mmCIF file of N, CA and C in Angstrom:
data_model
loop_
_atom_site.group_PDB
_atom_site.id
_atom_site.type_symbol
_atom_site.label_atom_id
_atom_site.label_comp_id
_atom_site.label_asym_id
_atom_site.label_seq_id
_atom_site.Cartn_x
_atom_site.Cartn_y
_atom_site.Cartn_z
ATOM 1 N N UNK Q 20 93.631 127.416 107.049
ATOM 2 C CA UNK Q 20 94.080 128.197 107.663
ATOM 3 C C UNK Q 20 95.513 128.694 106.538
ATOM 4 N N UNK Q 21 95.081 130.187 106.749
ATOM 5 C CA UNK Q 21 96.012 130.892 105.238
ATOM 6 C C UNK Q 21 97.489 131.116 105.987
ATOM 7 N N UNK Q 22 98.304 130.383 104.932
ATOM 8 C CA UNK Q 22 100.122 130.320 105.424
ATOM 9 C C UNK Q 22 100.459 131.490 104.273
ATOM 10 N N UNK Q 23 99.806 132.331 103.515
ATOM 11 C CA UNK Q 23 100.688 133.374 102.799
ATOM 12 C C UNK Q 23 101.041 134.638 104.058
ATOM 13 N N UNK Q 24 102.276 134.896 103.540
ATOM 14 C CA UNK Q 24 102.957 136.220 103.702
ATOM 15 C C UNK Q 24 102.539 137.265 103.717
ATOM 16 N N UNK Q 25 101.772 138.019 104.055
ATOM 17 C CA UNK Q 25 100.905 139.489 103.967
ATOM 18 C C UNK Q 25 102.049 140.618 103.413
ATOM 19 N N UNK Q 26 103.268 140.571 103.811
ATOM 20 C CA UNK Q 26 104.004 140.935 103.095
ATOM 21 C C UNK Q 26 104.124 140.766 101.421
ATOM 22 N N UNK Q 27 104.045 139.516 101.029
ATOM 23 C CA UNK Q 27 104.543 139.229 99.809
ATOM 24 C C UNK Q 27 103.376 139.881 98.761
ATOM 25 N N UNK Q 28 102.498 140.693 99.161
ATOM 26 C CA UNK Q 28 101.399 141.201 98.765
ATOM 27 C C UNK Q 28 101.499 142.575 98.398
ATOM 28 N N UNK Q 29 102.665 143.080 98.722
ATOM 29 C CA UNK Q 29 102.889 144.606 98.837
ATOM 30 C C UNK Q 29 103.923 144.506 97.847
ATOM 31 N N UNK Q 30 104.435 145.753 96.958
ATOM 32 C CA UNK Q 30 104.924 146.097 95.690
ATOM 33 C C UNK Q 30 105.980 147.259 96.552
ATOM 34 N N UNK Q 31 106.930 147.619 96.352
ATOM 35 C CA UNK Q 31 108.015 148.105 96.706
ATOM 36 C C UNK Q 31 108.800 148.772 95.642
ATOM 37 N N UNK Q 32 108.697 149.844 95.500
ATOM 38 C CA UNK Q 32 109.534 150.370 94.545
ATOM 39 C C UNK Q 32 110.967 150.594 94.410
ATOM 40 N N UNK Q 33 111.389 149.689 93.365
ATOM 41 C CA UNK Q 33 112.923 149.277 93.557
ATOM 42 C C UNK Q 33 113.131 150.114 92.111
ATOM 43 N N UNK Q 34 113.863 151.401 92.562
ATOM 44 C CA UNK Q 34 114.776 152.211 91.365
ATOM 45 C C UNK Q 34 116.055 151.884 91.616
ATOM 46 N N UNK Q 35 116.879 150.958 91.439
ATOM 47 C CA UNK Q 35 118.049 150.820 91.578
ATOM 48 C C UNK Q 35 118.410 150.568 93.248
ATOM 49 N N UNK Q 36 118.297 151.579 93.842
ATOM 50 C CA UNK Q 36 118.248 151.466 95.182
ATOM 51 C C UNK Q 36 119.893 150.574 95.463
ATOM 52 N N UNK Q 37 119.883 149.340 96.163
ATOM 53 C CA UNK Q 37 120.866 148.608 96.556
ATOM 54 C C UNK Q 37 121.913 148.492 95.485
ATOM 55 N N UNK Q 38 121.041 148.106 94.317
ATOM 56 C CA UNK Q 38 122.249 148.067 93.176
ATOM 57 C C UNK Q 38 122.689 149.029 92.572
ATOM 58 N N UNK Q 39 122.095 150.195 92.823
ATOM 59 C CA UNK Q 39 123.257 151.532 92.464
ATOM 60 C C UNK Q 39 124.374 151.702 93.466
ATOM 61 N N UNK Q 40 123.798 151.292 94.592
ATOM 62 C CA UNK Q 40 124.943 151.117 95.655
ATOM 63 C C UNK Q 40 126.200 150.339 95.501
ATOM 64 N N UNK Q 41 125.621 148.760 95.085
ATOM 65 C CA UNK Q 41 126.539 148.177 95.102
ATOM 66 C C UNK Q 41 127.386 148.024 93.610
ATOM 67 N N UNK Q 42 126.984 148.916 92.622
ATOM 68 C CA UNK Q 42 127.648 149.547 91.529
ATOM 69 C C UNK Q 42 128.446 150.930 91.726
ATOM 70 N N UNK Q 43 128.417 151.485 93.065
ATOM 71 C CA UNK Q 43 129.214 152.596 92.959
ATOM 72 C C UNK Q 43 128.508 153.640 92.364
ATOM 73 N N UNK Q 44 127.360 153.925 91.924
ATOM 74 C CA UNK Q 44 126.907 155.141 91.353
ATOM 75 C C UNK Q 44 126.861 155.946 92.549
ATOM 76 N N UNK Q 45 126.943 157.300 92.061
ATOM 77 C CA UNK Q 45 126.877 158.262 93.430
ATOM 78 C C UNK Q 45 125.454 158.807 93.399
ATOM 79 N N UNK Q 46 124.698 158.553 94.216
ATOM 80 C CA UNK Q 46 123.377 159.028 94.686
ATOM 81 C C UNK Q 46 123.547 160.311 95.300
ATOM 82 N N UNK Q 47 123.841 161.151 95.816
ATOM 83 C CA UNK Q 47 123.960 162.453 96.309
ATOM 84 C C UNK Q 47 125.413 163.012 96.250
ATOM 85 N N UNK Q 48 125.060 164.479 96.506
ATOM 86 C CA UNK Q 48 126.935 165.094 96.147
ATOM 87 C C UNK Q 48 127.296 165.368 97.569
ATOM 88 N N UNK Q 49 128.530 164.887 97.552
ATOM 89 C CA UNK Q 49 129.498 164.830 98.910
ATOM 90 C C UNK Q 49 129.976 166.489 99.067
ATOM 91 N N UNK Q 50 129.822 167.679 100.124
ATOM 92 C CA UNK Q 50 130.406 168.554 100.444
ATOM 93 C C UNK Q 50 131.319 168.596 101.617
ATOM 94 N N UNK Q 51 132.546 169.234 101.471
ATOM 95 C CA UNK Q 51 133.347 169.215 102.599
ATOM 96 C C UNK Q 51 133.357 170.728 102.644
ATOM 97 N N UNK Q 52 133.992 170.843 103.992
ATOM 98 C CA UNK Q 52 134.519 172.697 104.562
ATOM 99 C C UNK Q 52 136.169 172.320 104.123
ATOM 100 N N UNK Q 53 136.645 173.217 103.780
ATOM 101 C CA UNK Q 53 138.031 173.201 103.573
ATOM 102 C C UNK Q 53 138.773 174.459 104.099
ATOM 103 N N UNK Q 54 139.606 174.241 104.898
ATOM 104 C CA UNK Q 54 140.238 174.781 105.657
ATOM 105 C C UNK Q 54 141.977 175.072 105.185
ATOM 106 N N UNK Q 55 142.388 176.221 105.717
ATOM 107 C CA UNK Q 55 143.958 176.515 105.196
ATOM 108 C C UNK Q 55 144.501 176.927 106.687
ATOM 109 N N UNK Q 56 145.135 176.082 106.951
ATOM 110 C CA UNK Q 56 145.870 176.386 108.551
ATOM 111 C C UNK Q 56 144.498 176.607 109.409
ATOM 112 N N UNK Q 57 143.750 175.632 109.819
ATOM 113 C CA UNK Q 57 142.824 176.016 110.369
ATOM 114 C C UNK Q 57 141.589 177.531 110.343
ATOM 115 N N UNK Q 58 141.870 177.826 109.058
ATOM 116 C CA UNK Q 58 141.294 178.937 108.434
ATOM 117 C C UNK Q 58 139.922 178.280 107.596
ATOM 118 N N UNK Q 59 138.524 178.532 107.910
ATOM 119 C CA UNK Q 59 138.007 178.262 106.705
ATOM 120 C C UNK Q 59 137.838 178.982 105.710
ATOM 121 N N UNK Q 60 137.832 178.203 104.644
ATOM 122 C CA UNK Q 60 137.927 179.104 103.031
ATOM 123 C C UNK Q 60 136.581 178.769 101.981
ATOM 124 N N UNK Q 61 136.143 177.643 102.533
ATOM 125 C CA UNK Q 61 135.055 177.589 101.501
ATOM 126 C C UNK Q 61 134.729 175.939 101.623
ATOM 127 N N UNK Q 62 133.716 175.585 100.645
ATOM 128 C CA UNK Q 62 133.272 174.627 100.437
ATOM 129 C C UNK Q 62 133.596 173.755 99.473
ATOM 130 N N UNK Q 63 133.600 172.308 99.125
ATOM 131 C CA UNK Q 63 134.099 172.149 97.924
ATOM 132 C C UNK Q 63 133.192 170.850 97.755
ATOM 133 N N UNK Q 64 132.209 170.382 96.729
ATOM 134 C CA UNK Q 64 131.105 169.806 96.458
ATOM 135 C C UNK Q 64 131.358 168.819 95.214
ATOM 136 N N UNK Q 65 131.132 167.595 95.293
ATOM 137 C CA UNK Q 65 131.684 166.483 94.573
ATOM 138 C C UNK Q 65 130.361 166.619 93.741
ATOM 139 N N UNK Q 66 130.092 167.013 92.739
ATOM 140 C CA UNK Q 66 129.079 166.812 92.115
ATOM 141 C C UNK Q 66 128.581 165.681 91.053
ATOM 142 N N UNK Q 67 130.076 164.694 90.968
ATOM 143 C CA UNK Q 67 129.766 163.392 90.203
ATOM 144 C C UNK Q 67 130.696 162.908 90.327
ATOM 145 N N UNK Q 68 130.305 161.968 89.790
ATOM 146 C CA UNK Q 68 131.546 160.504 89.951
ATOM 147 C C UNK Q 68 133.257 161.052 89.857
ATOM 148 N N UNK Q 69 133.205 161.754 88.756
ATOM 149 C CA UNK Q 69 134.575 161.757 88.393
ATOM 150 C C UNK Q 69 135.491 162.892 88.825
ATOM 151 N N UNK Q 70 134.366 163.599 89.712
ATOM 152 C CA UNK Q 70 135.693 164.545 90.667
ATOM 153 C C UNK Q 70 135.678 164.078 92.213
ATOM 154 N N UNK Q 71 136.710 164.657 92.694
ATOM 155 C CA UNK Q 71 137.775 164.005 94.035
ATOM 156 C C UNK Q 71 138.194 165.369 94.248
ATOM 157 N N UNK Q 72 138.669 165.356 95.823
ATOM 158 C CA UNK Q 72 139.069 166.161 96.704
ATOM 159 C C UNK Q 72 140.306 166.370 96.138
ATOM 160 N N UNK Q 73 140.751 165.582 95.271
ATOM 161 C CA UNK Q 73 142.390 165.623 95.376
ATOM 162 C C UNK Q 73 142.187 167.020 93.830
ATOM 163 N N UNK Q 74 141.176 166.953 93.329
ATOM 164 C CA UNK Q 74 141.255 168.510 92.438
ATOM 165 C C UNK Q 74 141.671 169.541 93.531
ATOM 166 N N UNK Q 75 141.082 169.804 93.933
ATOM 167 C CA UNK Q 75 141.723 171.153 95.056
ATOM 168 C C UNK Q 75 142.989 170.931 94.902
ATOM 169 N N UNK Q 76 143.964 169.881 95.256
ATOM 170 C CA UNK Q 76 145.542 170.145 95.361
ATOM 171 C C UNK Q 76 145.831 170.490 93.921
ATOM 172 N N UNK Q 77 145.422 169.702 93.054
ATOM 173 C CA UNK Q 77 145.721 169.834 91.406
ATOM 174 C C UNK Q 77 145.513 171.235 91.163
ATOM 175 N N UNK Q 78 144.269 172.046 91.296
ATOM 176 C CA UNK Q 78 144.219 173.318 90.996
ATOM 177 C C UNK Q 78 145.301 174.374 91.861
ATOM 178 N N UNK Q 79 145.434 173.957 93.322
ATOM 179 C CA UNK Q 79 146.664 174.534 93.516
ATOM 180 C C UNK Q 79 148.014 174.661 93.064
ATOM 181 N N UNK Q 80 148.547 173.418 92.528
ATOM 182 C CA UNK Q 80 149.649 172.860 91.725
ATOM 183 C C UNK Q 80 149.621 173.693 90.511
ATOM 184 N N UNK Q 81 148.622 173.689 89.849
ATOM 185 C CA UNK Q 81 148.355 174.728 88.458
ATOM 186 C C UNK Q 81 148.751 175.957 88.911
ATOM 187 N N UNK Q 82 148.254 176.469 89.839
ATOM 188 C CA UNK Q 82 148.914 178.035 90.186
ATOM 189 C C UNK Q 82 149.847 178.386 90.651
ATOM 190 N N UNK Q 83 150.779 176.853 90.723
ATOM 191 C CA UNK Q 83 152.512 177.411 91.374
ATOM 192 C C UNK Q 83 152.543 177.350 92.799
ATOM 193 N N UNK Q 84 151.334 176.827 93.280
ATOM 194 C CA UNK Q 84 151.384 176.570 95.005
ATOM 195 C C UNK Q 84 151.817 174.765 95.161
ATOM 196 N N UNK Q 85 152.729 174.670 95.772
ATOM 197 C CA UNK Q 85 153.282 173.505 95.709
ATOM 198 C C UNK Q 85 153.866 173.011 97.041
ATOM 199 N N UNK Q 86 153.653 174.093 98.114
ATOM 200 C CA UNK Q 86 154.392 173.766 99.613
ATOM 201 C C UNK Q 86 153.042 173.665 100.402
ATOM 202 N N UNK Q 87 152.393 172.639 100.390
ATOM 203 C CA UNK Q 87 151.264 172.467 101.266
ATOM 204 C C UNK Q 87 150.978 171.087 101.376
ATOM 205 N N UNK Q 88 150.294 170.601 102.467
ATOM 206 C CA UNK Q 88 149.783 169.119 102.736
ATOM 207 C C UNK Q 88 148.488 168.863 102.907
ATOM 208 N N UNK Q 89 147.559 168.262 102.603
ATOM 209 C CA UNK Q 89 146.184 168.201 102.949
ATOM 210 C C UNK Q 89 146.034 166.611 103.409
ATOM 211 N N UNK Q 90 144.816 166.911 104.146
ATOM 212 C CA UNK Q 90 144.307 165.545 104.950
ATOM 213 C C UNK Q 90 142.796 165.549 104.956
ATOM 214 N N UNK Q 91 142.197 164.658 104.935
ATOM 215 C CA UNK Q 91 140.531 164.484 105.187
ATOM 216 C C UNK Q 91 140.226 163.755 106.413
ATOM 217 N N UNK Q 92 139.659 164.865 107.423
ATOM 218 C CA UNK Q 92 139.276 164.675 108.766
ATOM 219 C C UNK Q 92 137.583 164.788 108.450
ATOM 220 N N UNK Q 93 137.007 163.561 108.834
ATOM 221 C CA UNK Q 93 135.575 163.891 108.543
ATOM 222 C C UNK Q 93 134.876 164.393 107.295
ATOM 223 N N UNK Q 94 134.238 165.584 107.468
ATOM 224 C CA UNK Q 94 134.167 166.357 105.994
ATOM 225 C C UNK Q 94 134.809 167.604 106.056
ATOM 226 N N UNK Q 95 135.922 167.508 106.592
ATOM 227 C CA UNK Q 95 136.800 168.797 106.693
ATOM 228 C C UNK Q 95 137.988 168.375 105.743
ATOM 229 N N UNK Q 96 138.537 169.224 104.905
ATOM 230 C CA UNK Q 96 139.756 168.904 104.013
ATOM 231 C C UNK Q 96 140.537 169.868 104.703
ATOM 232 N N UNK Q 97 141.522 169.580 105.059
ATOM 233 C CA UNK Q 97 142.632 170.658 106.212
ATOM 234 C C UNK Q 97 143.790 170.531 105.023
ATOM 235 N N UNK Q 98 144.019 171.666 104.753
ATOM 236 C CA UNK Q 98 145.101 171.997 103.998
ATOM 237 C C UNK Q 98 146.322 172.985 104.688
ATOM 238 N N UNK Q 99 147.324 172.350 105.038
ATOM 239 C CA UNK Q 99 148.534 173.404 105.729
ATOM 240 C C UNK Q 99 149.790 173.620 105.302
ATOM 241 N N UNK Q 100 149.922 174.886 105.274
ATOM 242 C CA UNK Q 100 150.985 175.347 104.473
ATOM 243 C C UNK Q 100 152.036 176.178 105.739
ATOM 244 N N UNK Q 101 153.201 176.373 105.629
ATOM 245 C CA UNK Q 101 154.327 177.188 105.961
ATOM 246 C C UNK Q 101 154.692 178.339 105.140
ATOM 247 N N UNK Q 102 153.863 178.203 103.880
ATOM 248 C CA UNK Q 102 154.282 179.443 102.959
ATOM 249 C C UNK Q 102 153.345 180.273 103.207
ATOM 250 N N UNK Q 103 153.007 181.392 101.998
ATOM 251 C CA UNK Q 103 151.942 182.375 102.151
ATOM 252 C C UNK Q 103 150.700 181.517 101.646
ATOM 253 N N UNK Q 104 150.129 181.719 102.962
ATOM 254 C CA UNK Q 104 148.628 181.068 103.439
ATOM 255 C C UNK Q 104 147.816 182.100 102.454
ATOM 256 N N UNK Q 105 147.913 183.379 102.860
ATOM 257 C CA UNK Q 105 146.802 183.901 102.416
ATOM 258 C C UNK Q 105 146.916 183.989 100.781
ATOM 259 N N UNK Q 106 147.899 183.723 99.936
ATOM 260 C CA UNK Q 106 147.785 183.454 98.750
ATOM 261 C C UNK Q 106 147.097 182.270 98.551
ATOM 262 N N UNK Q 107 147.322 181.536 99.131
ATOM 263 C CA UNK Q 107 146.722 179.924 99.135
ATOM 264 C C UNK Q 107 145.345 179.820 99.393
ATOM 265 N N UNK Q 108 144.668 180.688 100.613
ATOM 266 C CA UNK Q 108 143.091 181.065 100.568
ATOM 267 C C UNK Q 108 142.769 181.790 99.531
ATOM 268 N N UNK Q 109 143.495 182.802 99.178
ATOM 269 C CA UNK Q 109 142.916 183.575 97.986
ATOM 270 C C UNK Q 109 142.656 182.737 96.536
ATOM 271 N N UNK Q 110 143.453 182.053 96.275
ATOM 272 C CA UNK Q 110 143.621 181.176 95.117
ATOM 273 C C UNK Q 110 142.161 180.047 95.410
ATOM 274 N N UNK Q 111 142.165 179.513 96.413
ATOM 275 C CA UNK Q 111 140.721 178.687 96.639
ATOM 276 C C UNK Q 111 139.325 179.360 96.742
ATOM 277 N N UNK Q 112 139.409 180.830 96.786
ATOM 278 C CA UNK Q 112 138.346 181.485 97.227
ATOM 279 C C UNK Q 112 137.946 181.645 95.649
ATOM 280 N N UNK Q 113 139.004 182.018 94.629
ATOM 281 C CA UNK Q 113 138.820 182.156 93.114
ATOM 282 C C UNK Q 113 138.020 180.479 92.897
ATOM 283 N N UNK Q 114 138.530 179.772 93.235
ATOM 284 C CA UNK Q 114 138.459 178.260 92.971
ATOM 285 C C UNK Q 114 136.646 177.783 93.194
ATOM 286 N N UNK Q 115 136.572 178.347 94.254
ATOM 287 C CA UNK Q 115 135.268 177.721 94.900
ATOM 288 C C UNK Q 115 134.203 178.502 94.101
ATOM 289 N N UNK Q 116 134.651 179.816 93.891
ATOM 290 C CA UNK Q 116 133.852 180.932 93.175
ATOM 291 C C UNK Q 116 133.526 180.693 91.844
ATOM 292 N N UNK Q 117 134.367 179.655 91.050
ATOM 293 C CA UNK Q 117 134.140 179.706 89.586
ATOM 294 C C UNK Q 117 133.884 178.197 89.393
ATOM 295 N N UNK Q 118 133.477 177.450 90.438
ATOM 296 C CA UNK Q 118 132.707 176.185 90.344
ATOM 297 C C UNK Q 118 131.423 175.850 90.369
#
């Protein structure tokens, strides 16, 4: 009687796989839909491990826009403001088109 496990004879390609996940290596790009006061303004794609959604907030502050709040709901990044939402949306359009 043969007690060998037939699965033991197959080779599975291991190119990091679980090891990459355990080490926190980014395997895919994450894309988020960005909204200002419930209006879609663009997509933010995190292309490398150094990028984060708060980069959007940092950009707005550099542009002199400070009166807003942001939150993540699933794959939607929601920015709320009681100030000039059109100016904020325009700034984000420039940001998304130049990234």
